[in-house]
PDB file of C-alpha atoms in Angstrom:
ATOM      1  CA  MET A  12       0.002  -0.001   0.005  1.00 53.00           C
ATOM      2  CA  ALA A  13       2.817   2.396   0.913  1.00 51.00           C
ATOM      3  CA  MET A  14       4.567   1.502  -2.356  1.00 49.00           C
ATOM      4  CA  LYS A  15       1.419   2.290  -4.364  1.00 66.00           C
ATOM      5  CA  PHE A  16       0.953   5.587  -2.590  1.00 66.00           C
ATOM      6  CA  ARG A  17       4.575   6.591  -3.319  1.00 71.00           C
ATOM      7  CA  THR A  18       4.130   5.594  -6.968  1.00 68.00           C
ATOM      8  CA  ILE A  19       0.942   7.662  -7.288  1.00 70.00           C
ATOM      9  CA  LYS A  20       2.655  10.577  -5.554  1.00 70.00           C
ATOM     10  CA  ARG A  21       5.561  10.268  -7.988  1.00 68.00           C
ATOM     11  CA  HIS A  22       3.163  10.233 -10.963  1.00 64.00           C
ATOM     12  CA  PHE A  23       1.468  13.428  -9.820  1.00 66.00           C
ATOM     13  CA  ARG A  24       4.791  15.132  -9.080  1.00 72.00           C
ATOM     14  CA  GLU A  25       6.238  14.217 -12.472  1.00 69.00           C
ATOM     15  CA  GLY A  26       2.970  15.056 -14.246  1.00 69.00           C
ATOM     16  CA  ALA A  27       2.862  18.507 -12.668  1.00 70.00           C
ATOM     17  CA  LYS A  28       6.500  19.100 -13.607  1.00 73.00           C
ATOM     18  CA  ASN A  29       5.768  18.094 -17.203  1.00 71.00           C
ATOM     19  CA  VAL A  30       2.946  20.636 -17.446  1.00 70.00           C
ATOM     20  CA  PHE A  31       5.309  23.491 -16.551  1.00 71.00           C
ATOM     21  CA  ARG A  32       8.312  21.993 -18.344  1.00 71.00           C
ATOM     22  CA  ASN A  33       6.535  21.834 -21.713  1.00 68.00           C
ATOM     23  CA  GLY A  34       5.585  25.499 -21.674  1.00 70.00           C
ATOM     24  CA  TRP A  35       3.883  26.432 -24.931  1.00 76.00           C
ATOM     25  CA  MET A  36       2.842  22.850 -25.627  1.00 73.00           C
ATOM     26  CA  SER A  37       0.915  22.808 -22.374  1.00 74.00           C
ATOM     27  CA  ILE A  38      -0.677  26.168 -23.194  1.00 80.00           C
ATOM     28  CA  ALA A  39      -1.730  24.771 -26.591  1.00 76.00           C
ATOM     29  CA  SER A  40      -3.303  21.733 -24.950  1.00 76.00           C
ATOM     30  CA  ILE A  41      -5.100  23.849 -22.353  1.00 80.00           C
ATOM     31  CA  GLY A  42      -6.332  26.128 -25.145  1.00 82.00           C
ATOM     32  CA  ALA A  43      -7.723  23.172 -27.111  1.00 78.00           C
ATOM     33  CA  VAL A  44      -9.578  21.919 -24.046  1.00 81.00           C
ATOM     34  CA  THR A  45     -10.797  25.428 -23.151  1.00 87.00           C
ATOM     35  CA  VAL A  46     -12.334  26.142 -26.574  1.00 84.00           C
ATOM     36  CA  THR A  47     -13.969  22.719 -26.701  1.00 82.00           C
ATOM     37  CA  LEU A  48     -15.397  22.916 -23.181  1.00 86.00           C
ATOM     38  CA  VAL A  49     -16.835  26.401 -23.780  1.00 88.00           C
ATOM     39  CA  LEU A  50     -18.767  24.908 -26.695  1.00 84.00           C
ATOM     40  CA  VAL A  51     -19.645  21.691 -24.859  1.00 84.00           C
ATOM     41  CA  GLY A  52     -20.754  23.585 -21.724  1.00 87.00           C
ATOM     42  CA  THR A  53     -22.870  25.977 -23.795  1.00 87.00           C
ATOM     43  CA  PHE A  54     -24.535  23.135 -25.680  1.00 83.00           C
ATOM     44  CA  VAL A  55     -25.185  21.206 -22.460  1.00 84.00           C
ATOM     45  CA  ALA A  56     -26.742  24.292 -20.804  1.00 86.00           C
ATOM     46  CA  LEU A  57     -28.843  24.935 -23.899  1.00 83.00           C
ATOM     47  CA  MET A  58     -29.927  21.308 -24.186  1.00 80.00           C
ATOM     48  CA  LEU A  59     -30.904  20.966 -20.537  1.00 82.00           C
ATOM     49  CA  ASN A  60     -32.943  24.189 -20.659  1.00 82.00           C
ATOM     50  CA  ILE A  61     -34.646  23.168 -23.909  1.00 77.00           C
ATOM     51  CA  ASN A  62     -35.451  19.841 -22.257  1.00 75.00           C
ATOM     52  CA  GLN A  63     -36.855  21.701 -19.236  1.00 76.00           C
ATOM     53  CA  MET A  64     -39.072  23.821 -21.498  1.00 74.00           C
ATOM     54  CA  ALA A  65     -40.122  20.713 -23.452  1.00 71.00           C
ATOM     55  CA  VAL A  66     -41.092  18.928 -20.239  1.00 70.00           C
ATOM     56  CA  SER A  67     -43.049  22.008 -19.143  1.00 72.00           C
ATOM     57  CA  VAL A  68     -44.931  22.104 -22.432  1.00 70.00           C
ATOM     58  CA  GLU A  69     -45.522  18.343 -22.418  1.00 69.00           C
ATOM     59  CA  GLU A  70     -46.962  18.555 -18.901  1.00 69.00           C
ATOM     60  CA  ASP A  71     -49.477  21.140 -20.148  1.00 72.00           C
ATOM     61  CA  VAL A  72     -50.775  18.867 -22.913  1.00 78.00           C
ATOM     62  CA  GLU A  73     -54.379  17.950 -22.074  1.00 83.00           C
ATOM     63  CA  ILE A  74     -57.054  15.805 -23.638  1.00 86.00           C
ATOM     64  CA  LYS A  75     -60.489  17.416 -23.613  1.00 89.00           C
ATOM     65  CA  ALA A  76     -63.421  15.057 -24.121  1.00 88.00           C
ATOM     66  CA  LEU A  77     -66.626  16.961 -24.908  1.00 89.00           C
ATOM     67  CA  ILE A  78     -69.664  15.186 -23.523  1.00 88.00           C
ATOM     68  CA  ASP A  79     -72.703  14.583 -25.685  1.00 89.00           C
ATOM     69  CA  LEU A  80     -75.565  16.972 -24.868  1.00 86.00           C
ATOM     70  CA  THR A  81     -77.948  14.012 -24.554  1.00 86.00           C
ATOM     71  CA  ALA A  82     -75.960  12.475 -21.681  1.00 85.00           C
ATOM     72  CA  GLU A  83     -77.750  12.353 -18.326  1.00 86.00           C
ATOM     73  CA  GLU A  84     -76.052  12.985 -15.004  1.00 87.00           C
ATOM     74  CA  GLU A  85     -75.573   9.254 -14.390  1.00 89.00           C
ATOM     75  CA  ASP A  86     -74.118   8.801 -17.882  1.00 88.00           C
ATOM     76  CA  ILE A  87     -71.661  11.617 -17.276  1.00 88.00           C
ATOM     77  CA  LYS A  88     -70.542  10.086 -13.998  1.00 90.00           C
ATOM     78  CA  GLN A  89     -70.053   6.668 -15.602  1.00 90.00           C
ATOM     79  CA  LEU A  90     -68.081   8.219 -18.481  1.00 89.00           C
ATOM     80  CA  GLY A  91     -65.732   9.843 -15.958  1.00 88.00           C
ATOM     81  CA  GLU A  92     -65.103   6.469 -14.289  1.00 88.00           C
ATOM     82  CA  GLU A  93     -64.417   4.841 -17.669  1.00 90.00           C
ATOM     83  CA  ILE A  94     -61.898   7.530 -18.604  1.00 89.00           C
ATOM     84  CA  GLU A  95     -60.138   7.153 -15.223  1.00 89.00           C
ATOM     85  CA  SER A  96     -59.857   3.393 -15.804  1.00 88.00           C
ATOM     86  CA  ILE A  97     -57.915   3.814 -19.077  1.00 88.00           C
ATOM     87  CA  SER A  98     -54.300   2.703 -18.737  1.00 88.00           C
ATOM     88  CA  GLY A  99     -51.825   5.589 -18.809  1.00 87.00           C
ATOM     89  CA  ILE A 100     -54.232   8.221 -17.452  1.00 88.00           C
ATOM     90  CA  ASP A 101     -52.602  10.470 -14.828  1.00 85.00           C
ATOM     91  CA  SER A 102     -55.547  12.684 -13.844  1.00 86.00           C
ATOM     92  CA  VAL A 103     -59.109  13.438 -14.870  1.00 89.00           C
ATOM     93  CA  ARG A 104     -61.210  16.447 -13.930  1.00 89.00           C
ATOM     94  CA  PHE A 105     -64.742  17.464 -14.825  1.00 89.00           C
ATOM     95  CA  SER A 106     -65.304  20.852 -16.458  1.00 87.00           C
ATOM     96  CA  SER A 107     -68.922  21.998 -16.559  1.00 85.00           C
ATOM     97  CA  LYS A 108     -70.261  23.919 -19.529  1.00 81.00           C
ATOM     98  CA  ASP A 109     -70.292  27.037 -17.345  1.00 81.00           C
ATOM     99  CA  ASP A 110     -66.577  26.536 -16.658  1.00 83.00           C
ATOM    100  CA  GLU A 111     -66.005  26.054 -20.405  1.00 79.00           C
ATOM    101  CA  LEU A 112     -67.859  29.276 -21.202  1.00 75.00           C
ATOM    102  CA  LYS A 113     -65.913  31.189 -18.558  1.00 79.00           C
ATOM    103  CA  GLN A 114     -62.573  29.916 -19.973  1.00 76.00           C
ATOM    104  CA  LEU A 115     -63.704  30.835 -23.479  1.00 72.00           C
ATOM    105  CA  ILE A 116     -64.606  34.377 -22.463  1.00 71.00           C
ATOM    106  CA  GLU A 117     -61.341  34.883 -20.566  1.00 71.00           C
ATOM    107  CA  GLY A 118     -59.240  33.317 -23.341  1.00 67.00           C
ATOM    108  CA  MET A 119     -60.652  35.557 -26.089  1.00 64.00           C
ATOM    109  CA  GLY A 120     -60.074  38.813 -24.218  1.00 61.00           C
ATOM    110  CA  GLU A 121     -62.218  41.704 -25.470  1.00 63.00           C
ATOM    111  CA  GLN A 122     -63.770  39.564 -28.186  1.00 61.00           C
ATOM    112  CA  GLY A 123     -64.940  37.119 -25.530  1.00 58.00           C
ATOM    113  CA  GLU A 124     -67.410  39.675 -24.187  1.00 63.00           C
ATOM    114  CA  ALA A 125     -69.787  38.719 -26.997  1.00 59.00           C
ATOM    115  CA  TRP A 126     -70.016  35.219 -25.534  1.00 58.00           C
ATOM    116  CA  ALA A 127     -71.221  36.644 -22.229  1.00 61.00           C
ATOM    117  CA  LEU A 128     -74.675  36.825 -23.864  1.00 60.00           C
ATOM    118  CA  TYR A 129     -74.812  33.018 -23.711  1.00 59.00           C
ATOM    119  CA  GLU A 130     -74.469  32.842 -19.940  1.00 62.00           C
ATOM    120  CA  GLN A 131     -78.237  32.417 -19.547  1.00 65.00           C
ATOM    121  CA  ASP A 132     -78.552  29.865 -22.360  1.00 70.00           C
ATOM    122  CA  ASN A 133     -75.169  28.118 -22.534  1.00 73.00           C
ATOM    123  CA  PRO A 134     -74.786  26.068 -25.779  1.00 79.00           C
ATOM    124  CA  LEU A 135     -71.427  24.484 -24.820  1.00 82.00           C
ATOM    125  CA  ASN A 136     -70.792  20.916 -23.745  1.00 85.00           C
ATOM    126  CA  HIS A 137     -69.688  19.589 -20.402  1.00 86.00           C
ATOM    127  CA  ALA A 138     -66.216  18.103 -20.669  1.00 90.00           C
ATOM    128  CA  TYR A 139     -63.681  15.856 -19.016  1.00 90.00           C
ATOM    129  CA  VAL A 140     -60.083  17.071 -19.102  1.00 89.00           C
ATOM    130  CA  ALA A 141     -57.495  14.306 -18.850  1.00 89.00           C
ATOM    131  CA  LYS A 142     -53.697  14.148 -18.676  1.00 87.00           C
ATOM    132  CA  ALA A 143     -51.478  11.230 -19.618  1.00 85.00           C
ATOM    133  CA  VAL A 144     -48.754   9.887 -17.342  1.00 84.00           C
ATOM    134  CA  ASP A 145     -46.495   9.853 -20.405  1.00 82.00           C
ATOM    135  CA  PRO A 146     -47.315  12.837 -22.660  1.00 78.00           C
ATOM    136  CA  GLN A 147     -46.013  10.831 -25.632  1.00 76.00           C
ATOM    137  CA  GLN A 148     -49.056   8.566 -25.219  1.00 83.00           C
ATOM    138  CA  THR A 149     -51.517  11.472 -25.549  1.00 82.00           C
ATOM    139  CA  GLU A 150     -52.728  10.537 -29.036  1.00 82.00           C
ATOM    140  CA  SER A 151     -53.325   6.839 -28.275  1.00 86.00           C
ATOM    141  CA  ILE A 152     -55.233   7.689 -25.072  1.00 88.00           C
ATOM    142  CA  ALA A 153     -57.275  10.315 -26.925  1.00 88.00           C
ATOM    143  CA  ASN A 154     -58.247   7.652 -29.472  1.00 87.00           C
ATOM    144  CA  GLU A 155     -59.384   5.324 -26.677  1.00 89.00           C
ATOM    145  CA  ILE A 156     -61.494   8.046 -25.060  1.00 88.00           C
ATOM    146  CA  GLU A 157     -63.103   8.884 -28.409  1.00 88.00           C
ATOM    147  CA  LYS A 158     -64.505   5.333 -28.616  1.00 88.00           C
ATOM    148  CA  LEU A 159     -66.425   5.661 -25.316  1.00 88.00           C
ATOM    149  CA  ASP A 160     -70.173   6.222 -25.198  1.00 88.00           C
ATOM    150  CA  TYR A 161     -71.441   9.801 -24.807  1.00 87.00           C
ATOM    151  CA  VAL A 162     -68.178  11.317 -26.035  1.00 88.00           C
ATOM    152  CA  TYR A 163     -69.154  13.940 -28.609  1.00 87.00           C
ATOM    153  CA  LYS A 164     -65.644  15.016 -29.602  1.00 88.00           C
ATOM    154  CA  VAL A 165     -62.048  14.744 -28.361  1.00 88.00           C
ATOM    155  CA  ILE A 166     -59.715  17.736 -28.622  1.00 85.00           C
ATOM    156  CA  PHE A 167     -55.989  17.596 -27.926  1.00 79.00           C
ATOM    157  CA  GLY A 168     -54.364  19.644 -30.690  1.00 68.00           C
ATOM    158  CA  GLN A 169     -53.144  16.606 -32.627  1.00 61.00           C
ATOM    159  CA  GLU A 170     -50.951  18.389 -35.173  1.00 63.00           C
ATOM    160  CA  VAL A 171     -49.378  20.706 -32.600  1.00 66.00           C
ATOM    161  CA  VAL A 172     -48.698  17.851 -30.176  1.00 64.00           C
ATOM    162  CA  GLU A 173     -47.148  15.674 -32.884  1.00 68.00           C
ATOM    163  CA  GLN A 174     -44.880  18.481 -34.073  1.00 74.00           C
ATOM    164  CA  LEU A 175     -43.928  19.322 -30.501  1.00 69.00           C
ATOM    165  CA  PHE A 176     -42.839  15.778 -29.690  1.00 71.00           C
ATOM    166  CA  LYS A 177     -40.953  15.468 -32.999  1.00 77.00           C
ATOM    167  CA  PHE A 178     -39.073  18.707 -32.316  1.00 76.00           C
ATOM    168  CA  ASN A 179     -38.232  17.700 -28.739  1.00 72.00           C
ATOM    169  CA  ASN A 180     -36.876  14.311 -29.813  1.00 76.00           C
ATOM    170  CA  TYR A 181     -34.950  15.855 -32.710  1.00 80.00           C
ATOM    171  CA  ALA A 182     -33.415  18.577 -30.529  1.00 76.00           C
ATOM    172  CA  ARG A 183     -32.278  16.050 -27.910  1.00 75.00           C
ATOM    173  CA  THR A 184     -30.739  13.722 -30.520  1.00 82.00           C
ATOM    174  CA  VAL A 185     -28.914  16.517 -32.349  1.00 81.00           C
ATOM    175  CA  GLY A 186     -27.683  18.043 -29.078  1.00 77.00           C
ATOM    176  CA  ILE A 187     -26.250  14.745 -27.805  1.00 81.00           C
ATOM    177  CA  ALA A 188     -24.585  14.093 -31.193  1.00 84.00           C
ATOM    178  CA  LEU A 189     -22.970  17.544 -31.193  1.00 80.00           C
ATOM    179  CA  ILE A 190     -21.664  17.141 -27.641  1.00 77.00           C
ATOM    180  CA  ILE A 191     -20.187  13.718 -28.417  1.00 83.00           C
ATOM    181  CA  GLY A 192     -18.595  15.122 -31.585  1.00 82.00           C
ATOM    182  CA  LEU A 193     -17.034  18.039 -29.693  1.00 77.00           C
ATOM    183  CA  VAL A 194     -15.665  15.778 -26.960  1.00 76.00           C
ATOM    184  CA  LEU A 195     -14.101  13.423 -29.493  1.00 80.00           C
ATOM    185  CA  THR A 196     -12.587  16.420 -31.301  1.00 77.00           C
ATOM    186  CA  ALA A 197     -11.079  17.636 -28.041  1.00 71.00           C
ATOM    187  CA  VAL A 198      -9.623  14.192 -27.305  1.00 73.00           C
ATOM    188  CA  PHE A 199      -8.044  14.149 -30.777  1.00 77.00           C
ATOM    189  CA  LEU A 200      -6.604  17.670 -30.396  1.00 72.00           C
ATOM    190  CA  ILE A 201      -5.103  17.124 -26.963  1.00 68.00           C
ATOM    191  CA  SER A 202      -3.829  13.692 -28.045  1.00 72.00           C
ATOM    192  CA  ASN A 203      -1.901  15.194 -30.955  1.00 73.00           C
ATOM    193  CA  THR A 204      -0.618  18.074 -28.839  1.00 68.00           C
ATOM    194  CA  ILE A 205       0.665  15.828 -26.060  1.00 67.00           C
ATOM    195  CA  LYS A 206       2.077  13.428 -28.658  1.00 71.00           C
ATOM    196  CA  LEU A 207       4.525  16.148 -29.717  1.00 70.00           C
ATOM    197  CA  THR A 208       5.799  16.449 -26.159  1.00 66.00           C
ATOM    198  CA  ILE A 209       6.127  12.678 -25.862  1.00 69.00           C
ATOM    199  CA  MET A 210       8.064  12.443 -29.142  1.00 71.00           C
ATOM    200  CA  ALA A 211      10.536  14.953 -27.758  1.00 66.00           C
ATOM    201  CA  ARG A 212      11.073  12.605 -24.785  1.00 66.00           C
ATOM    202  CA  SER A 213      11.046   9.338 -26.721  1.00 68.00           C
ATOM    203  CA  SER A 214      14.685   8.693 -25.773  1.00 72.00           C
ATOM    204  CA  GLU A 215      13.788   9.070 -22.096  1.00 69.00           C
ATOM    205  CA  ILE A 216      10.937   6.569 -22.512  1.00 70.00           C
ATOM    206  CA  GLY A 217      13.255   4.149 -24.296  1.00 71.00           C
ATOM    207  CA  ILE A 218      15.795   4.293 -21.469  1.00 74.00           C
ATOM    208  CA  MET A 219      13.061   3.661 -18.882  1.00 72.00           C
ATOM    209  CA  ARG A 220      11.937   0.589 -20.835  1.00 72.00           C
ATOM    210  CA  LEU A 221      15.510  -0.704 -20.989  1.00 74.00           C
ATOM    211  CA  VAL A 222      15.920  -0.513 -17.227  1.00 76.00           C
ATOM    212  CA  GLY A 223      12.743  -2.554 -16.758  1.00 72.00           C
ATOM    213  CA  ALA A 224      10.100   0.132 -16.054  1.00 69.00           C
ATOM    214  CA  THR A 225       6.560  -1.188 -16.597  1.00 73.00           C
ATOM    215  CA  ASN A 226       4.157   0.391 -19.064  1.00 69.00           C
ATOM    216  CA  GLY A 227       1.991   1.566 -16.178  1.00 70.00           C
ATOM    217  CA  PHE A 228       4.961   3.246 -14.476  1.00 73.00           C
ATOM    218  CA  ILE A 229       5.885   5.050 -17.714  1.00 70.00           C
ATOM    219  CA  ARG A 230       2.315   5.929 -18.608  1.00 73.00           C
ATOM    220  CA  GLY A 231       1.359   7.289 -15.162  1.00 76.00           C
ATOM    221  CA  PRO A 232       2.999  10.754 -15.314  1.00 78.00           C
ATOM    222  CA  PHE A 233       1.657  11.372 -18.841  1.00 78.00           C
ATOM    223  CA  VAL A 234      -1.900  10.443 -17.829  1.00 79.00           C
ATOM    224  CA  VAL A 235      -1.604  12.746 -14.795  1.00 81.00           C
ATOM    225  CA  GLU A 236      -0.237  15.449 -17.093  1.00 80.00           C
ATOM    226  CA  GLY A 237      -3.291  15.065 -19.339  1.00 81.00           C
ATOM    227  CA  LEU A 238      -5.591  15.139 -16.313  1.00 84.00           C
ATOM    228  CA  LEU A 239      -4.026  18.389 -15.088  1.00 85.00           C
ATOM    229  CA  LEU A 240      -4.196  19.958 -18.546  1.00 84.00           C
ATOM    230  CA  GLY A 241      -7.873  19.006 -18.798  1.00 84.00           C
ATOM    231  CA  VAL A 242      -8.669  20.411 -15.367  1.00 87.00           C
ATOM    232  CA  LEU A 243      -6.773  23.633 -16.073  1.00 88.00           C
ATOM    233  CA  GLY A 244      -8.578  23.913 -19.401  1.00 87.00           C
ATOM    234  CA  SER A 245     -11.915  23.662 -17.557  1.00 89.00           C
ATOM    235  CA  ILE A 246     -11.434  26.759 -15.404  1.00 91.00           C
ATOM    236  CA  VAL A 247     -12.055  29.437 -18.037  1.00 91.00           C
ATOM    237  CA  PRO A 248     -15.141  27.696 -19.525  1.00 91.00           C
ATOM    238  CA  ILE A 249     -16.672  27.346 -16.042  1.00 93.00           C
ATOM    239  CA  ILE A 250     -16.155  31.061 -15.333  1.00 93.00           C
ATOM    240  CA  LEU A 251     -17.428  32.204 -18.750  1.00 93.00           C
ATOM    241  CA  ILE A 252     -20.501  29.959 -18.703  1.00 92.00           C
ATOM    242  CA  ALA A 253     -21.351  30.914 -15.105  1.00 91.00           C
ATOM    243  CA  ILE A 254     -21.156  34.630 -15.955  1.00 91.00           C
ATOM    244  CA  GLY A 255     -23.094  34.177 -19.193  1.00 89.00           C
ATOM    245  CA  TYR A 256     -25.825  32.088 -17.572  1.00 88.00           C
ATOM    246  CA  TYR A 257     -26.198  34.569 -14.718  1.00 87.00           C
ATOM    247  CA  PHE A 258     -26.617  37.353 -17.294  1.00 87.00           C
ATOM    248  CA  VAL A 259     -29.278  35.345 -19.140  1.00 83.00           C
ATOM    249  CA  ILE A 260     -31.140  34.537 -15.919  1.00 82.00           C
ATOM    250  CA  ASP A 261     -30.958  38.153 -14.762  1.00 76.00           C
ATOM    251  CA  ASN A 262     -32.011  39.784 -18.028  1.00 75.00           C
ATOM    252  CA  ILE A 263     -34.225  37.303 -19.874  1.00 69.00           C
ATOM    253  CA  SER A 264     -35.848  34.910 -17.403  1.00 57.00           C
ATOM    254  CA  GLY A 265     -39.250  36.207 -16.367  1.00 55.00           C
ATOM    255  CA  GLN A 266     -39.282  38.880 -19.115  1.00 56.00           C
ATOM    256  CA  THR A 267     -41.323  36.769 -21.525  1.00 52.00           C
ATOM    257  CA  SER A 268     -45.089  36.262 -21.566  1.00 47.00           C
ATOM    258  CA  PHE A 269     -44.722  32.552 -22.370  1.00 50.00           C
ATOM    259  CA  HIS A 270     -45.136  30.715 -19.089  1.00 51.00           C
ATOM    260  CA  PHE A 271     -43.306  27.607 -20.329  1.00 52.00           C
ATOM    261  CA  ILE A 272     -40.052  29.514 -20.956  1.00 61.00           C
ATOM    262  CA  GLN A 273     -38.622  28.934 -17.502  1.00 71.00           C
ATOM    263  CA  LEU A 274     -34.861  28.512 -17.291  1.00 77.00           C
ATOM    264  CA  LEU A 275     -33.264  26.202 -14.751  1.00 79.00           C
ATOM    265  CA  PRO A 276     -32.370  28.158 -11.573  1.00 82.00           C
ATOM    266  CA  PHE A 277     -28.755  29.384 -11.347  1.00 81.00           C
ATOM    267  CA  ASN A 278     -28.289  27.444  -8.117  1.00 83.00           C
ATOM    268  CA  PRO A 279     -27.782  24.485  -8.152  1.00 87.00           C
ATOM    269  CA  PHE A 280     -27.738  24.143 -11.963  1.00 88.00           C
ATOM    270  CA  ILE A 281     -24.531  26.104 -12.604  1.00 90.00           C
ATOM    271  CA  PHE A 282     -22.632  24.221  -9.894  1.00 91.00           C
ATOM    272  CA  GLN A 283     -23.786  20.879 -11.309  1.00 91.00           C
ATOM    273  CA  LEU A 284     -22.786  22.023 -14.805  1.00 91.00           C
ATOM    274  CA  SER A 285     -19.405  23.207 -13.510  1.00 92.00           C
ATOM    275  CA  ALA A 286     -18.745  19.801 -11.949  1.00 92.00           C
ATOM    276  CA  LEU A 287     -19.686  18.136 -15.234  1.00 90.00           C
ATOM    277  CA  ILE A 288     -17.371  20.419 -17.226  1.00 89.00           C
ATOM    278  CA  LEU A 289     -14.540  19.714 -14.785  1.00 91.00           C
ATOM    279  CA  LEU A 290     -15.159  15.958 -15.106  1.00 90.00           C
ATOM    280  CA  ILE A 291     -15.292  16.113 -18.920  1.00 87.00           C
ATOM    281  CA  GLY A 292     -12.090  18.168 -18.976  1.00 86.00           C
ATOM    282  CA  GLY A 293     -10.239  15.674 -16.800  1.00 86.00           C
ATOM    283  CA  VAL A 294     -11.486  12.679 -18.828  1.00 85.00           C
ATOM    284  CA  ILE A 295     -10.593  14.386 -22.131  1.00 81.00           C
ATOM    285  CA  GLY A 296      -7.058  15.068 -20.871  1.00 81.00           C
ATOM    286  CA  MET A 297      -6.532  11.530 -19.569  1.00 82.00           C
ATOM    287  CA  LEU A 298      -7.894   9.904 -22.748  1.00 80.00           C
ATOM    288  CA  GLY A 299      -5.815  12.199 -24.929  1.00 77.00           C
ATOM    289  CA  SER A 300      -2.640  11.353 -23.032  1.00 77.00           C
ATOM    290  CA  ALA A 301      -3.377   7.603 -22.948  1.00 77.00           C
ATOM    291  CA  MET A 302      -3.981   7.588 -26.701  1.00 75.00           C
ATOM    292  CA  SER A 303      -0.848   9.615 -27.497  1.00 73.00           C
ATOM    293  CA  ILE A 304       1.552   7.439 -25.477  1.00 73.00           C
ATOM    294  CA  ARG A 305       0.066   4.105 -26.529  1.00 71.00           C
ATOM    295  CA  LYS A 306       2.252   3.550 -29.594  1.00 66.00           C
ATOM    296  CA  PHE A 307       5.434   4.450 -27.717  1.00 65.00           C
ATOM    297  CA  LEU A 308       4.793   1.607 -25.276  1.00 65.00           C
ATOM    298  CA  LYS A 309       4.348  -1.044 -27.978  1.00 61.00           C
ATOM    299  CA  VAL A 310       7.136  -3.608 -27.998  1.00 48.00           C
TER     300      VAL A 310
END
């Protein structure tokens, strides 16, 4: 155990020395990681907030089942029980025709005043408003409700809902692909940069192999060097993204009339994102170093 600790200590000491010893090469590596992580961090923040908005919109998707005007009170009650029994239903609430008229008047603003004339002789239908546990199942549940007795019409904004789900899935897929692409690019850049420093010390590596040093013993300082370069390259992106996100929260959040545009709160989101950026930076550096030294350790 003591031997392992001394070896790890030696790796970190030598790795730290290499960072300062290589000068401009280290700066180039840190720069590559910095640029990449600024982009990765920005994309992650954007993706997570788009996902938050998408979830907010999805949660607002409702299925409105208009009840046939011929339905009696007992029929209406039975219909409600049948809707509640459908698999995948999260909640069901009854909306009387008076409630429907009130919502219509309020939703149309000044033009809705004309509908106030119908308060004494309301022509609207009673309705049940349902929500699905999984918003993606909205259409299939709406189709099931439409088959029930005394359902006059089912409304759930089919085209809008379909387009919304398609956009959300597309945005998530593209975002993940971009992030993976950027990370792989960063690994490639830092690998090539560190490879130059290793080539300059190929004689030193050769001597270490001749005296019986193991691959792990030789590789250790270089992996630590990559880890330190990745961590150092994470500092500027964390600061820039934290400042930028605070600016966005302070100047944009709450300034829009769309209730679903709610950004993730600065705390704890920015600290979680910072930890993720730091982790990605460290992993990028270690992978880049491991890849660059691999061919020098082949027998």
